[in-house]
């Protein structure tokens, strides 16, 4: 016969609760495993703007020196592009070979490239920028060719004619080098002297508007004079016929 002082056996639900509480306590004390840092390779717009605006002077100077060296090698020393590309590739491969062996000899870990990736957001942003550039070009072409904006049409034709005249004195490599030099100096100068450039541009715009108004007024006066002369000639003819 069982005595009344004996405690009842524990219920299975209480045992499950105790086990779950102990599991939560043990997992909360454990330190979480840190996830490896990832780097978005596709987000290079900030790097390009920093190089163009000379915020990273080392990369800007390196870009300028590389462009100058390539232009001198191909234009002045008259090396072939394939030869120069082969030499640069051999130097890069030799540098990577020695760098990897030195790391291995010093007992350092090799560079982990698995964390570098191109995210979906960067790919979408790049596609959006390309689409916006294409749309701007299409709008410019439509405004020049289809719409009745003679000033834009005349400016575009004059710009293309000027480019053709300048390009007749230089080859493609020199023009590309000039483009790199202009891309590395123009935005930097504009950002540094933005206020003065805007003031000068405003003065030029005011003078252009005055000249444009004067030309339009002169043309209107000439048109009125021609109309008066035409009316007089018609009046004389009418009188002679009478």
PDB file of N, CA and C in Angstrom, residues 1 11 26 66 88 99 104 107 123-124 137 154-155 169 179 193 205 220:
ATOM      1  N   UNK A   1       0.843  -1.195   0.000  1.00  0.00           N
ATOM      2  CA  UNK A   1       0.000   0.000   0.000  1.00  0.00           C
ATOM      3  C   UNK A   1       0.880   1.248   0.000  1.00  0.00           C
ATOM      4  N   UNK A  11       5.102  15.013 -14.223  1.00  0.00           N
ATOM      5  CA  UNK A  11       4.372  14.858 -15.477  1.00  0.00           C
ATOM      6  C   UNK A  11       5.323  15.047 -16.660  1.00  0.00           C
ATOM      7  N   UNK A  26      21.447  27.360 -22.088  1.00  0.00           N
ATOM      8  CA  UNK A  26      22.761  27.000 -22.611  1.00  0.00           C
ATOM      9  C   UNK A  26      23.063  27.687 -23.930  1.00  0.00           C
ATOM     10  N   UNK A  66      49.572  56.010 -65.338  1.00  0.00           N
ATOM     11  CA  UNK A  66      49.363  54.863 -66.225  1.00  0.00           C
ATOM     12  C   UNK A  66      48.927  55.318 -67.611  1.00  0.00           C
ATOM     13  N   UNK A  88      52.662  43.997 -70.157  1.00  0.00           N
ATOM     14  CA  UNK A  88      51.939  44.331 -68.927  1.00  0.00           C
ATOM     15  C   UNK A  88      51.332  43.097 -68.279  1.00  0.00           C
ATOM     16  N   UNK A  99      54.322  37.573 -55.173  1.00  0.00           N
ATOM     17  CA  UNK A  99      53.563  37.996 -53.997  1.00  0.00           C
ATOM     18  C   UNK A  99      52.952  36.799 -53.276  1.00  0.00           C
ATOM     19  N   UNK A 104      53.324  32.849 -48.759  1.00  0.00           N
ATOM     20  CA  UNK A 104      53.411  31.465 -48.308  1.00  0.00           C
ATOM     21  C   UNK A 104      54.661  31.244 -47.461  1.00  0.00           C
ATOM     22  N   UNK A 107      54.309  32.598 -43.960  1.00  0.00           N
ATOM     23  CA  UNK A 107      53.288  31.936 -43.165  1.00  0.00           C
ATOM     24  C   UNK A 107      51.996  32.700 -43.032  1.00  0.00           C
ATOM     25  N   UNK A 123      23.530  45.246 -59.280  1.00  0.00           N
ATOM     26  CA  UNK A 123      23.223  44.945 -60.683  1.00  0.00           C
ATOM     27  C   UNK A 123      22.011  45.745 -61.163  1.00  0.00           C
ATOM     28  N   UNK A 124      20.971  45.859 -60.312  1.00  0.00           N
ATOM     29  CA  UNK A 124      19.793  46.648 -60.692  1.00  0.00           C
ATOM     30  C   UNK A 124      20.145  48.126 -60.824  1.00  0.00           C
ATOM     31  N   UNK A 137      20.183  60.061 -74.096  1.00  0.00           N
ATOM     32  CA  UNK A 137      20.697  60.155 -75.470  1.00  0.00           C
ATOM     33  C   UNK A 137      19.558  60.167 -76.480  1.00  0.00           C
ATOM     34  N   UNK A 154      21.729  73.733 -84.439  1.00  0.00           N
ATOM     35  CA  UNK A 154      22.928  74.432 -84.900  1.00  0.00           C
ATOM     36  C   UNK A 154      24.119  74.173 -83.979  1.00  0.00           C
ATOM     37  N   UNK A 155      23.878  74.158 -82.667  1.00  0.00           N
ATOM     38  CA  UNK A 155      24.965  73.883 -81.730  1.00  0.00           C
ATOM     39  C   UNK A 155      25.513  72.475 -81.869  1.00  0.00           C
ATOM     40  N   UNK A 169      43.610  66.272 -86.908  1.00  0.00           N
ATOM     41  CA  UNK A 169      45.005  66.537 -86.568  1.00  0.00           C
ATOM     42  C   UNK A 169      45.570  65.542 -85.558  1.00  0.00           C
ATOM     43  N   UNK A 179      41.020  62.820 -73.499  1.00  0.00           N
ATOM     44  CA  UNK A 179      39.788  62.597 -72.757  1.00  0.00           C
ATOM     45  C   UNK A 179      40.036  62.207 -71.313  1.00  0.00           C
ATOM     46  N   UNK A 193      36.403  75.507 -58.169  1.00  0.00           N
ATOM     47  CA  UNK A 193      36.069  76.892 -58.503  1.00  0.00           C
ATOM     48  C   UNK A 193      34.636  76.989 -59.024  1.00  0.00           C
ATOM     49  N   UNK A 205      25.944  84.226 -70.183  1.00  0.00           N
ATOM     50  CA  UNK A 205      24.549  84.027 -70.568  1.00  0.00           C
ATOM     51  C   UNK A 205      23.830  85.356 -70.762  1.00  0.00           C
ATOM     52  N   UNK A 220      14.361  91.739 -87.484  1.00  0.00           N
ATOM     53  CA  UNK A 220      12.984  92.201 -87.594  1.00  0.00           C
ATOM     54  C   UNK A 220      12.918  93.546 -88.331  1.00  0.00           C
TER      55      UNK A 220
END
